Coordinates of C-alpha atoms and ligand atoms in Angstrom, one line a residue:
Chain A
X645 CA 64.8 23.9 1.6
X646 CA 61.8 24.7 -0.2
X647 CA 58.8 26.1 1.4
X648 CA 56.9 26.9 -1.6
X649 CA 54.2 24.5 -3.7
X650 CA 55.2 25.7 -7.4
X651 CA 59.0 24.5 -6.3
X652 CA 58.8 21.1 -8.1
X653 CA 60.8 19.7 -5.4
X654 CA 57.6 19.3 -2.7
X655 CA 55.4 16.5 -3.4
X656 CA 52.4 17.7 -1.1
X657 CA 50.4 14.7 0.4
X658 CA 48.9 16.0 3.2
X659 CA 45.4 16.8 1.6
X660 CA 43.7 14.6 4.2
X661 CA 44.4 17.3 7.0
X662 CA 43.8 20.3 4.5
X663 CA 43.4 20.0 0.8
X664 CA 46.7 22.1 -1.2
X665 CA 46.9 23.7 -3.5
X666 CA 43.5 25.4 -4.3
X667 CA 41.6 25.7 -7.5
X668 CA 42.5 29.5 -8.3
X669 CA 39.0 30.3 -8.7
X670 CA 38.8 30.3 -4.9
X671 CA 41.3 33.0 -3.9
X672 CA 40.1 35.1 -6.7
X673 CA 36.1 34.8 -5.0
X674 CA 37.4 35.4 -1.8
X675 CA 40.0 38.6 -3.0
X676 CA 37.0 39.7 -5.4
X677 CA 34.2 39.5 -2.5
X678 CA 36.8 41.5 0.0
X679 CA 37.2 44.3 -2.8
X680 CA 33.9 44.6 -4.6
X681 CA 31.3 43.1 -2.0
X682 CA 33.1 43.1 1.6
X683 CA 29.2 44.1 3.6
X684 CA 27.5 42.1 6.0
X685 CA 25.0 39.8 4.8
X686 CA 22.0 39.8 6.0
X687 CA 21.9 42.8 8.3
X688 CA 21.3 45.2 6.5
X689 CA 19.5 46.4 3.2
X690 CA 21.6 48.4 0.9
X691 CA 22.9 46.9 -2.2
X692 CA 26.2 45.2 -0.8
X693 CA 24.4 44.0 1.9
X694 CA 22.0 42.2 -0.5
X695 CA 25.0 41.2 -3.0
X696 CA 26.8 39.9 0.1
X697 CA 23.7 37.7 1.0
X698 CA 23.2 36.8 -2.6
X699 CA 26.5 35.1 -2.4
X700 CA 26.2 33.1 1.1
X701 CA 22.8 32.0 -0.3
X702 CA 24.2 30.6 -3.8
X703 CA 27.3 29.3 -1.7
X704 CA 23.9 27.7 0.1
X705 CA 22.7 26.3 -3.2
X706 CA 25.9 24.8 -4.3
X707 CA 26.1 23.0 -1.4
X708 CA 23.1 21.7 -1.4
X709 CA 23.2 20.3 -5.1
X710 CA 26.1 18.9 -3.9
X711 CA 24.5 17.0 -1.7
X712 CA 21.2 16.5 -3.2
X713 CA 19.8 18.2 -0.3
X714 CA 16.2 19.0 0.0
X715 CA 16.2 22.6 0.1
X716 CA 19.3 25.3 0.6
X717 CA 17.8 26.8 3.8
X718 CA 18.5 23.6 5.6
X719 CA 21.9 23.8 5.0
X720 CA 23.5 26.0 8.0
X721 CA 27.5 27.2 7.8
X722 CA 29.7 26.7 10.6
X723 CA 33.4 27.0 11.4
X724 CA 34.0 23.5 9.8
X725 CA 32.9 20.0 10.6
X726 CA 34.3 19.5 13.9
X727 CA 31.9 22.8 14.9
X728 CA 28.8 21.1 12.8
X729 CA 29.6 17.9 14.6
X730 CA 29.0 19.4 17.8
X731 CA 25.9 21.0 16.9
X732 CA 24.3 18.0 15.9
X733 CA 25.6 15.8 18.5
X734 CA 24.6 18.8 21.6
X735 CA 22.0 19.5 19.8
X736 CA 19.9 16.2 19.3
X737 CA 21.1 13.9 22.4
X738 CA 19.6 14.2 25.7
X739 CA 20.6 12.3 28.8
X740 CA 18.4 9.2 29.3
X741 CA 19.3 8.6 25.3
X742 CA 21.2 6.3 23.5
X743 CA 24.1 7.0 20.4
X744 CA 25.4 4.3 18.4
X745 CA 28.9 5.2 17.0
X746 CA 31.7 3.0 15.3
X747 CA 35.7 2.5 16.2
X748 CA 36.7 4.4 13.1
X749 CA 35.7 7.9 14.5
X750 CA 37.8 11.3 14.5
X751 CA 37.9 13.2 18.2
X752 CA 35.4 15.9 16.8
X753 CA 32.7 12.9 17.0
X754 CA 34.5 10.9 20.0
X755 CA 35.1 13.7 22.2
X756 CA 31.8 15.3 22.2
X757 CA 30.0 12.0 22.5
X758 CA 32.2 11.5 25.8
X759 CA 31.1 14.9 27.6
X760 CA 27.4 14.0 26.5
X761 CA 28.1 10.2 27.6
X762 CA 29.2 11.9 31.4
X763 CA 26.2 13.8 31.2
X764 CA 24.0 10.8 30.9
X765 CA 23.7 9.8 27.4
X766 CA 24.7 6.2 26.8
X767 CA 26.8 5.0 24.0
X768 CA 27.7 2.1 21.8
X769 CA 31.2 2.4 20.3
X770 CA 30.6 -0.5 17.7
X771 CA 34.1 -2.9 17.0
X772 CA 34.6 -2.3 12.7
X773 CA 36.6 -4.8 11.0
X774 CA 40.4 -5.0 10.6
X775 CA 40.4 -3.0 7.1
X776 CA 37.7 -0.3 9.1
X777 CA 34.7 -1.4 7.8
X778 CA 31.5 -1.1 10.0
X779 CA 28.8 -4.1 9.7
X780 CA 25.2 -2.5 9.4
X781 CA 23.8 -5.5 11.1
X782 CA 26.0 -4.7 14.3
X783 CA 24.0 -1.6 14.0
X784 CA 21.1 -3.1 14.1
X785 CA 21.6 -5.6 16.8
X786 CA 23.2 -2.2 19.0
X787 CA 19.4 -0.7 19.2
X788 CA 17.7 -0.1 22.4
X789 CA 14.1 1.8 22.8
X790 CA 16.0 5.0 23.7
X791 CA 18.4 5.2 21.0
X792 CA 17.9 8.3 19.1
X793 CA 20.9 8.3 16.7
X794 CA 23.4 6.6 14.3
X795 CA 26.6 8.6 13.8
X796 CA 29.6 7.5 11.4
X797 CA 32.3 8.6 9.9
X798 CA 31.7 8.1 6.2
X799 CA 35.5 7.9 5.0
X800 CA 38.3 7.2 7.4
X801 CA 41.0 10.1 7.6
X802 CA 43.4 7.0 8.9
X803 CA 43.1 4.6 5.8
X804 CA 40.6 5.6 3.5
X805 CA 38.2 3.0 4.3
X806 CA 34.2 4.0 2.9
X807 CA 31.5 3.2 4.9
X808 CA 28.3 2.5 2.6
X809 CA 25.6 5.0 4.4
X810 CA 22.2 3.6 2.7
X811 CA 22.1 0.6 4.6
X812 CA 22.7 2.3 7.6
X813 CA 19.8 5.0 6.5
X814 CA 18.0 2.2 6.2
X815 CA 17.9 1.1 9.4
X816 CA 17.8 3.9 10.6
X817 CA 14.1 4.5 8.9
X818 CA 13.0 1.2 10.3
X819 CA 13.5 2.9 14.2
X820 CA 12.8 5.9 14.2
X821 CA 16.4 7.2 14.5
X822 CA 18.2 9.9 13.3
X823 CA 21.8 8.9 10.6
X824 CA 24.2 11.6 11.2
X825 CA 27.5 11.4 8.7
X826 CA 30.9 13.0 9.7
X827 CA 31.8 13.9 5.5
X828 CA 35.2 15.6 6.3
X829 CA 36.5 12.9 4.3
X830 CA 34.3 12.7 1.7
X831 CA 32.6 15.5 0.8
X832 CA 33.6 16.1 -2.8
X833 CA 35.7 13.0 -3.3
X834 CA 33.2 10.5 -3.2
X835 CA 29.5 10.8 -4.6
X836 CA 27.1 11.4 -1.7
X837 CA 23.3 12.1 -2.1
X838 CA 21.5 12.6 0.9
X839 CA 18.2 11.7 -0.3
X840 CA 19.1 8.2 -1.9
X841 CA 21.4 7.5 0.8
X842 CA 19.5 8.3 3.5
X843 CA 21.5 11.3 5.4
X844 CA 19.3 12.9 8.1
X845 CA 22.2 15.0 9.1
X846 CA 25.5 15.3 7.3
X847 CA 28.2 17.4 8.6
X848 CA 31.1 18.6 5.6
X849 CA 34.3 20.9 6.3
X850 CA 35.0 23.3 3.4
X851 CA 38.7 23.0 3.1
X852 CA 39.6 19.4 2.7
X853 CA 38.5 17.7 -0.3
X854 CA 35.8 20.7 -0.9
X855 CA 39.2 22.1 -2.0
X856 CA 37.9 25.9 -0.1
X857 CA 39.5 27.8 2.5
X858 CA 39.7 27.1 6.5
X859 CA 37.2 28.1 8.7
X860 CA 34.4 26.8 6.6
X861 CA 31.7 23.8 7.1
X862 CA 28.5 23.4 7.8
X863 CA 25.3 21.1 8.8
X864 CA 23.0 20.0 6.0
X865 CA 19.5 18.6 7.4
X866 CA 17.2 16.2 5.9
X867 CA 13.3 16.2 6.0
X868 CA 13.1 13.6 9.3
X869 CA 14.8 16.5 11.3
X870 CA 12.7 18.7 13.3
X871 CA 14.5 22.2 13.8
X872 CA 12.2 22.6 16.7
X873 CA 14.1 20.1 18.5
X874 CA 17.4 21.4 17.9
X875 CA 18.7 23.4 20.8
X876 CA 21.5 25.5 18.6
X877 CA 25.0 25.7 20.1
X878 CA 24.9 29.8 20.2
X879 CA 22.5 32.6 20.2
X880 CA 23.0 35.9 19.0
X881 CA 22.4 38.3 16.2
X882 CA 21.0 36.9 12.7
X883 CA 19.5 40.0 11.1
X884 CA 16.4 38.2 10.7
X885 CA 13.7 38.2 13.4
X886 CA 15.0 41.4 15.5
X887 CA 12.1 42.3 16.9
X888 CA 12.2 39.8 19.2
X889 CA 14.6 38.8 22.1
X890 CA 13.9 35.3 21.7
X891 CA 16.2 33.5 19.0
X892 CA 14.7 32.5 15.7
X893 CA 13.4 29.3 15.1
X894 CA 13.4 28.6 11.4
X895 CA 16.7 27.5 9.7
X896 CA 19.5 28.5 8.7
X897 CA 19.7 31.6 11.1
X898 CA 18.6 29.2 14.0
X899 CA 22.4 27.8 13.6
X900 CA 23.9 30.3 11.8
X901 CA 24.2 33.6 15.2
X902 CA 26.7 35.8 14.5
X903 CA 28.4 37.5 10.9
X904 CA 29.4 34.5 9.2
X905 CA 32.8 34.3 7.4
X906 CA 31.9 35.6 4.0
X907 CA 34.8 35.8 2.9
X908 CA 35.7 31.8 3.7
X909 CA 32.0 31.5 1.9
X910 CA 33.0 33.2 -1.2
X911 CA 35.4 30.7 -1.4
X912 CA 34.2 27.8 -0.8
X913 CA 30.8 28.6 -2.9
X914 CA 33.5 28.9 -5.8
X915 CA 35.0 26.0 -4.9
X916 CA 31.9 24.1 -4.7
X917 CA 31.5 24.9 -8.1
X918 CA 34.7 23.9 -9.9
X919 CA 34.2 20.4 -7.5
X920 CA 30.5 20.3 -9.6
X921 CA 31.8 21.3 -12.7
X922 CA 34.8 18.7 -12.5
X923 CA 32.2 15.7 -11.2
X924 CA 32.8 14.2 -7.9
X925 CA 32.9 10.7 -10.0
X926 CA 35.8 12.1 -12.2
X927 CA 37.4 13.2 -9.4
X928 CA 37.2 10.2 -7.9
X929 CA 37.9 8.4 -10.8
X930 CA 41.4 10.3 -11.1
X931 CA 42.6 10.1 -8.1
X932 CA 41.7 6.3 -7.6
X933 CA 44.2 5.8 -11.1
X934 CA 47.0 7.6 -8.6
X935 CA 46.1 5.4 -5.6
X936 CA 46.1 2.0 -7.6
X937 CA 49.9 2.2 -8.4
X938 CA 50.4 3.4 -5.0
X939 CA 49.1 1.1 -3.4
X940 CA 50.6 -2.0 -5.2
X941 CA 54.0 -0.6 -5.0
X942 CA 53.7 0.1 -1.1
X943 CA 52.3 -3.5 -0.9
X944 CA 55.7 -4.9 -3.0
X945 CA 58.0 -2.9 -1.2
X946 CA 59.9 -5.5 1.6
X947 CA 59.1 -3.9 5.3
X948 CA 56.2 -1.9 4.3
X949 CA 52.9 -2.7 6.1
X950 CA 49.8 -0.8 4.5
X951 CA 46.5 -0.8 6.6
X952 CA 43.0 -0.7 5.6
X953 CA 40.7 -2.0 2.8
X954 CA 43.1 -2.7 -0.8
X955 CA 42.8 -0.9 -4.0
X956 CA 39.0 -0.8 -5.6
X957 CA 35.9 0.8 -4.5
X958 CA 36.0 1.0 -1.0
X959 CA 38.2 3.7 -0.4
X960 CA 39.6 7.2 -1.0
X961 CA 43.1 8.1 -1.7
X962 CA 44.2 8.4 2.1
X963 CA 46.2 5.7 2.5
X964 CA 48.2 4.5 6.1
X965 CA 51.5 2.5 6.6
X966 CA 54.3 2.1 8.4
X967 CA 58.1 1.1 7.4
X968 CA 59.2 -1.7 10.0
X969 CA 61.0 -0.8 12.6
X970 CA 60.9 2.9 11.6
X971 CA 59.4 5.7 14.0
X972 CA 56.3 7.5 11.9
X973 CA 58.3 10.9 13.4
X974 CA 61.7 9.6 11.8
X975 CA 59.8 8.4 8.6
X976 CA 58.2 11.4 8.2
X977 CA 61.0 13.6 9.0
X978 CA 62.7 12.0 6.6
X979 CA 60.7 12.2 3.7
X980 CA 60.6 15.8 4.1
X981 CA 63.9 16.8 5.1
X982 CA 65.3 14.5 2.6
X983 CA 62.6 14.0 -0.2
X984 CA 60.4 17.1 -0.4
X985 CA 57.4 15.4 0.7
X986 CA 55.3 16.1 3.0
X987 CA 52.6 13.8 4.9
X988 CA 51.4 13.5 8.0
X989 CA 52.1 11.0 11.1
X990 CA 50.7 9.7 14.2
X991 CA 47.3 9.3 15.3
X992 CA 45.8 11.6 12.8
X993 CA 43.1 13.0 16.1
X994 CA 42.0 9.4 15.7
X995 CA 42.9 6.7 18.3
X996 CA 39.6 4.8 18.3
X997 CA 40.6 4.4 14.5
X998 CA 43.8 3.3 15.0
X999 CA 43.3 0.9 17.9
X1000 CA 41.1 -0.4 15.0
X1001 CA 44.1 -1.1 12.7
X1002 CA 46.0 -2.3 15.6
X1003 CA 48.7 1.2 15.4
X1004 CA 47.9 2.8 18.7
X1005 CA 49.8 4.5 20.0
X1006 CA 52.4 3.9 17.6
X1007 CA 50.2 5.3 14.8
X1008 CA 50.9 5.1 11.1
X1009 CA 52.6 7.3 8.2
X1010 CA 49.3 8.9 5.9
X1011 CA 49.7 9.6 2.6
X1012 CA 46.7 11.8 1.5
X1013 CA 46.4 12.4 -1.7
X1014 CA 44.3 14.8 -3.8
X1015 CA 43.5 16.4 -6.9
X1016 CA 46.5 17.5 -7.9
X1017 CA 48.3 15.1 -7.3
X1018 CA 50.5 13.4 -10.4
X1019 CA 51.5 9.8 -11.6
X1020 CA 55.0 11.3 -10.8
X1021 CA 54.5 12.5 -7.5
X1022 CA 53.2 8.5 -6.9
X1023 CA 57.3 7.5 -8.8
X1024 CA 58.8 9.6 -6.3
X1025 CA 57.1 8.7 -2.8
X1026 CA 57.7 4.6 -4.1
X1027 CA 60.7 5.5 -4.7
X1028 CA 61.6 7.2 -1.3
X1029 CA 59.5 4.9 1.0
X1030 CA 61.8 1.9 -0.9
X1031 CA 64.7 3.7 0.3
X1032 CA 63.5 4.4 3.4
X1033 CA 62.3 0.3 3.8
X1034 CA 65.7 -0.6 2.2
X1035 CA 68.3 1.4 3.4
X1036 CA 68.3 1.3 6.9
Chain B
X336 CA -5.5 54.0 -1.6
X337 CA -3.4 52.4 -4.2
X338 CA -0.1 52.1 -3.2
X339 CA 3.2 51.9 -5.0
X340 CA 4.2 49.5 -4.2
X341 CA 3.4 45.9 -2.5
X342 CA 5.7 44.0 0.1
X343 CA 6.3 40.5 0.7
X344 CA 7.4 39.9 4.4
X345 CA 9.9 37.2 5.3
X346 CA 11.7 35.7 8.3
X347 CA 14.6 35.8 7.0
X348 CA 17.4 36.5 4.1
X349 CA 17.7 33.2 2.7
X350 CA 13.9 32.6 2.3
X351 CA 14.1 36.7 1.0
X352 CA 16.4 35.1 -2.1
X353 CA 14.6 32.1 -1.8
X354 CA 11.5 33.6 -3.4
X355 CA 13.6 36.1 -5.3
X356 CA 14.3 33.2 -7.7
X357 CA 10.6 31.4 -7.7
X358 CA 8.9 34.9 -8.5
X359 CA 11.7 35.4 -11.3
X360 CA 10.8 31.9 -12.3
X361 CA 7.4 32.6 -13.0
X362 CA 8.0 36.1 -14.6
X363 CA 6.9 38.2 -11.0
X364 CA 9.5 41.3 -11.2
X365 CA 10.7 42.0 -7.4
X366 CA 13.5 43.6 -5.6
X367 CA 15.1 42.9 -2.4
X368 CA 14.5 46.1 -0.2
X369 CA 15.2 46.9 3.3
X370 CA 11.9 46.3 5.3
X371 CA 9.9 49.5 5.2
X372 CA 9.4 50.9 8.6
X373 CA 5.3 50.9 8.6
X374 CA 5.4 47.2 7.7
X375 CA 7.9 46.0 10.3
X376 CA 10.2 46.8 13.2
X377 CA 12.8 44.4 11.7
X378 CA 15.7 45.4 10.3
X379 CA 15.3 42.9 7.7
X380 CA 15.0 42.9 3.8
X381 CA 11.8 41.7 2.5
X382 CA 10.6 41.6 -1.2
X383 CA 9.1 44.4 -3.1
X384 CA 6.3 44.1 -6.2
X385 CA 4.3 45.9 -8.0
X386 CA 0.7 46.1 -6.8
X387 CA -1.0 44.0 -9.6
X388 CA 1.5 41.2 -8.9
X389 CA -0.5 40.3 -5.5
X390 CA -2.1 37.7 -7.0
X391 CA 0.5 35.6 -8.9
X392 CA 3.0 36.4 -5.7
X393 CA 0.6 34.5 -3.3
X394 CA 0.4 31.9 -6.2
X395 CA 4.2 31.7 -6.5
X396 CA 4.4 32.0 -2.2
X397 CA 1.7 29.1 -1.4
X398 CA 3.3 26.6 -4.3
X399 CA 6.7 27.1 -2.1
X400 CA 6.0 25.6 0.8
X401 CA 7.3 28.6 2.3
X402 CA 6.7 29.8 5.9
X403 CA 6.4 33.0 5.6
X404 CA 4.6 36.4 6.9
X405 CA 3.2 37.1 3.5
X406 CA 1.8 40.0 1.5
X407 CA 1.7 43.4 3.0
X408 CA 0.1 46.4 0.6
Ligands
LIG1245 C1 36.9 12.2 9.7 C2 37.2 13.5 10.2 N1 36.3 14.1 11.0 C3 36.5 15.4 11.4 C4 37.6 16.1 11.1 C5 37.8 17.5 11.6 O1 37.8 18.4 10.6 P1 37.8 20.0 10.9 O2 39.2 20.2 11.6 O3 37.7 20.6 9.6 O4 36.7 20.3 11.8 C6 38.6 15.5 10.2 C7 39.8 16.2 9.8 O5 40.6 16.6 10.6 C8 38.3 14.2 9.8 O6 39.2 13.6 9.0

């Protein structure tokens, strides 16, 4: 069996968990920054040290056009989202405050919501519809005088569904609250601007549909939020502000303690850029012609049930089923013992999600697809999930 | 005592780059360059200009909105 990508047998469709495989520009920033750069950014003053900063900050600056963010010194790297999720969410909520969250949320928002919840912070989990879809006026009706903050995941990793962010920025304006968005999803498959959607803090990973390398993410805030409020998850050294003992309070250094991963920067910077250069609407555009086909063949094929929202606007290309009768394990065993392909099943770190859909604790095959992924990869998975349905 | 050189002190890399590309912009020649010890105990870069530039650097530094130490001679 194959264990390679460029073997013609795999049909990779796991981009959901981590997009593969990777522009080439990106390992050639990351081996060219390791031979050619490789010093600490930030720290010091010699010219690597400067060339090494120069390359976090226009890693900074792609982001941030991304985005449409207001300014690339309020966007701050981290480990990836799950790490920038924390920040915000320890960061912002005290106890005797209130979080308003939705039923279609990974664990890197659930799970830190439930410590801060047994340290005294209330929380709404809001119901979302059967296809994952969040009603803003549920929102609205969810606000108390202590709620401080909206968070949501903007693309489900279970089923794809989209949740429209302006209205929620909009009512978030109207109380005074905060809209964070959880972008693992969406971040570079779906058009997102900040400003005219309202983000005051959105949280991206680098390596799934940013198409960069692990171990890269990072927190982009808007104008409403006040950095002096933020209390940041670490302290340590920034090369800035060294003097002092006391931890700087201007962004990014204020999140950013420690040598970041340059190397994962150099990478994701250059993958930033070929995502720019390709146009998160054409990318869109191309993988929503694989996911039409898809989907309609899934939807014809007896003993298939596909959840969440149907072909159109509403969704990425992460799409959930199950094959009646069929364990997800055996299913997706199957398809890659026997077909090449490889997905991912279970609960996908999501059970609020997929008590949503109705599939806990069963959970659901995912199909994730990306990029590049090919109107023949879509002939071959219909034609193994028929067998699979039919052949039993 | 006419100096060299003049300084530009920031908190911080990013707002050192920041300005890098605004001064650029509006034709100021600068240099990222470690922080020279008589300005600042930090181990910082800051941004260095020629003398005459003072004037067009505040220009470029007040129309950023940036917070930052300033101009050091
Ligand atoms: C919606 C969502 N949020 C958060 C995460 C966590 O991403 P990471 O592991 O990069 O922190 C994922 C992916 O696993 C996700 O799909």
């Amino acid at each position: 069996m194959s264990t390679e990508r460029n073997d013609p047998e795999l049909v990779y469709l796991d981009n959901a968990a981590t997009s593969w495989p990777k522009p080439p520009c990106v390992a050639e920033a990351m081996r060219r920054f390791l031979d050619k750069t490789g010093a600490n950014p930030g720290r010091s003053g010699h010219r690597l040290s400067i060339a090494a900063s120069r390359m976090v900050y226009s890693a900074r600056e792609a982001i941030a056009e991304l985005f449409n963010a207001p300014d690339p010194l309020r966007v701050a790297f981290g480990l990836n989202v799950t790490d920038s999720l924390n920040q915000a969410l320890h960061g912002l909520l005290h106890p005797g405050q209130h979080v308003i969250t939705s039923g279609m949320e990974h664990n890197s928002v659930m799970r830190p919501l439930r410590v801060l919840e047994a340290r005294g912070v209330a929380m709404t989990v809001l119901p979302c519809a059967a296809d994952g879809s969040l009603d803003p006026a549920d929102v609205e009706a969810a606000i108390r005088p202590e709620t401080r903050m909206i968070v949501v995941n903007h693309a489900s990793n279970v089923c794809g569904t989209i949740q429209p962010l302006k209205p929620l920025g909009e009512i978030a304006r109207r109380h005074n609250l905060l809209l964070l968005a959880d972008t693992a999803q969406s971040a570079g498959a779906v058009p997102i601007d900040m400003q005219a959607d309202l983000i005051d803090l959105l949280a991206f990973t680098g390596h799934k549909s940013l198409y960069g390398p692990t171990g890269t993410g990072g927190l982009v805030l808007g104008e409403r939020v006040d950095e002096a409020e933020l209390i940041p998850l670490r302290q340590g050294g920034t090369g800035s502000h060294s003097e002092h003992d006391e931890h700087p309070p201007f962004l990014p250094d204020l999140l950013e303690s420690g040598t970041p991963n340059t190397v994962g920067l150099a990478g994701l910077g250059a993958s930033v850029r070929w995502v720019l250069q390709k146009g998160v609407a054409a990318i869109r555009d191309e993988e929503q012609a694989l996911v039409s086909p898809l989907l309609a063949g899934l939807q014809e094929t007896p003993g298939v049930k596909v959840y969440g929202p149907g072909a159109g606007k509403g969704r990425t290309a992460t799409i959930s089923l199950n094959i009646e009768d069929m364990a997800t394990s055996e299913a997706g065993l199957r398809l890659d013992e026997e077909f090449g392909i490889l997905c991912r099943v279970g609960l996908h770190c999501a059970p609020a999600a997929h008590r949503t859909l109705g599939t806990f604790p069963a959970g659901a095959l995912r199909f994730g697809l990306g990029i590049f992924n090919t109107p023949q990869d879509v002939t071959r998975v219909l034609a193994a999930v028929r067998i699979l349905a039919g052949g039993r | 005592m006419s100096a060299d050189f003049a300084y530009i002190l920031v908190y911080s890399t990013g707002q050192a780059l920041r300005l890098e590309k605004l001064l650029l912009a509006a034709g100021v020649d600068c240099k990222p360059v470690p922080v020279p010890r008589h300005l600042s105990s930090d181990c910082g870069i800051c941004l260095r200009i020629a003398p005459e530039d003072g004037e067009a650097t505040q220009k470029v530094v007040a129309a950023s909105g940036l917070d930052v130490p300033g101009l050091k001679e």
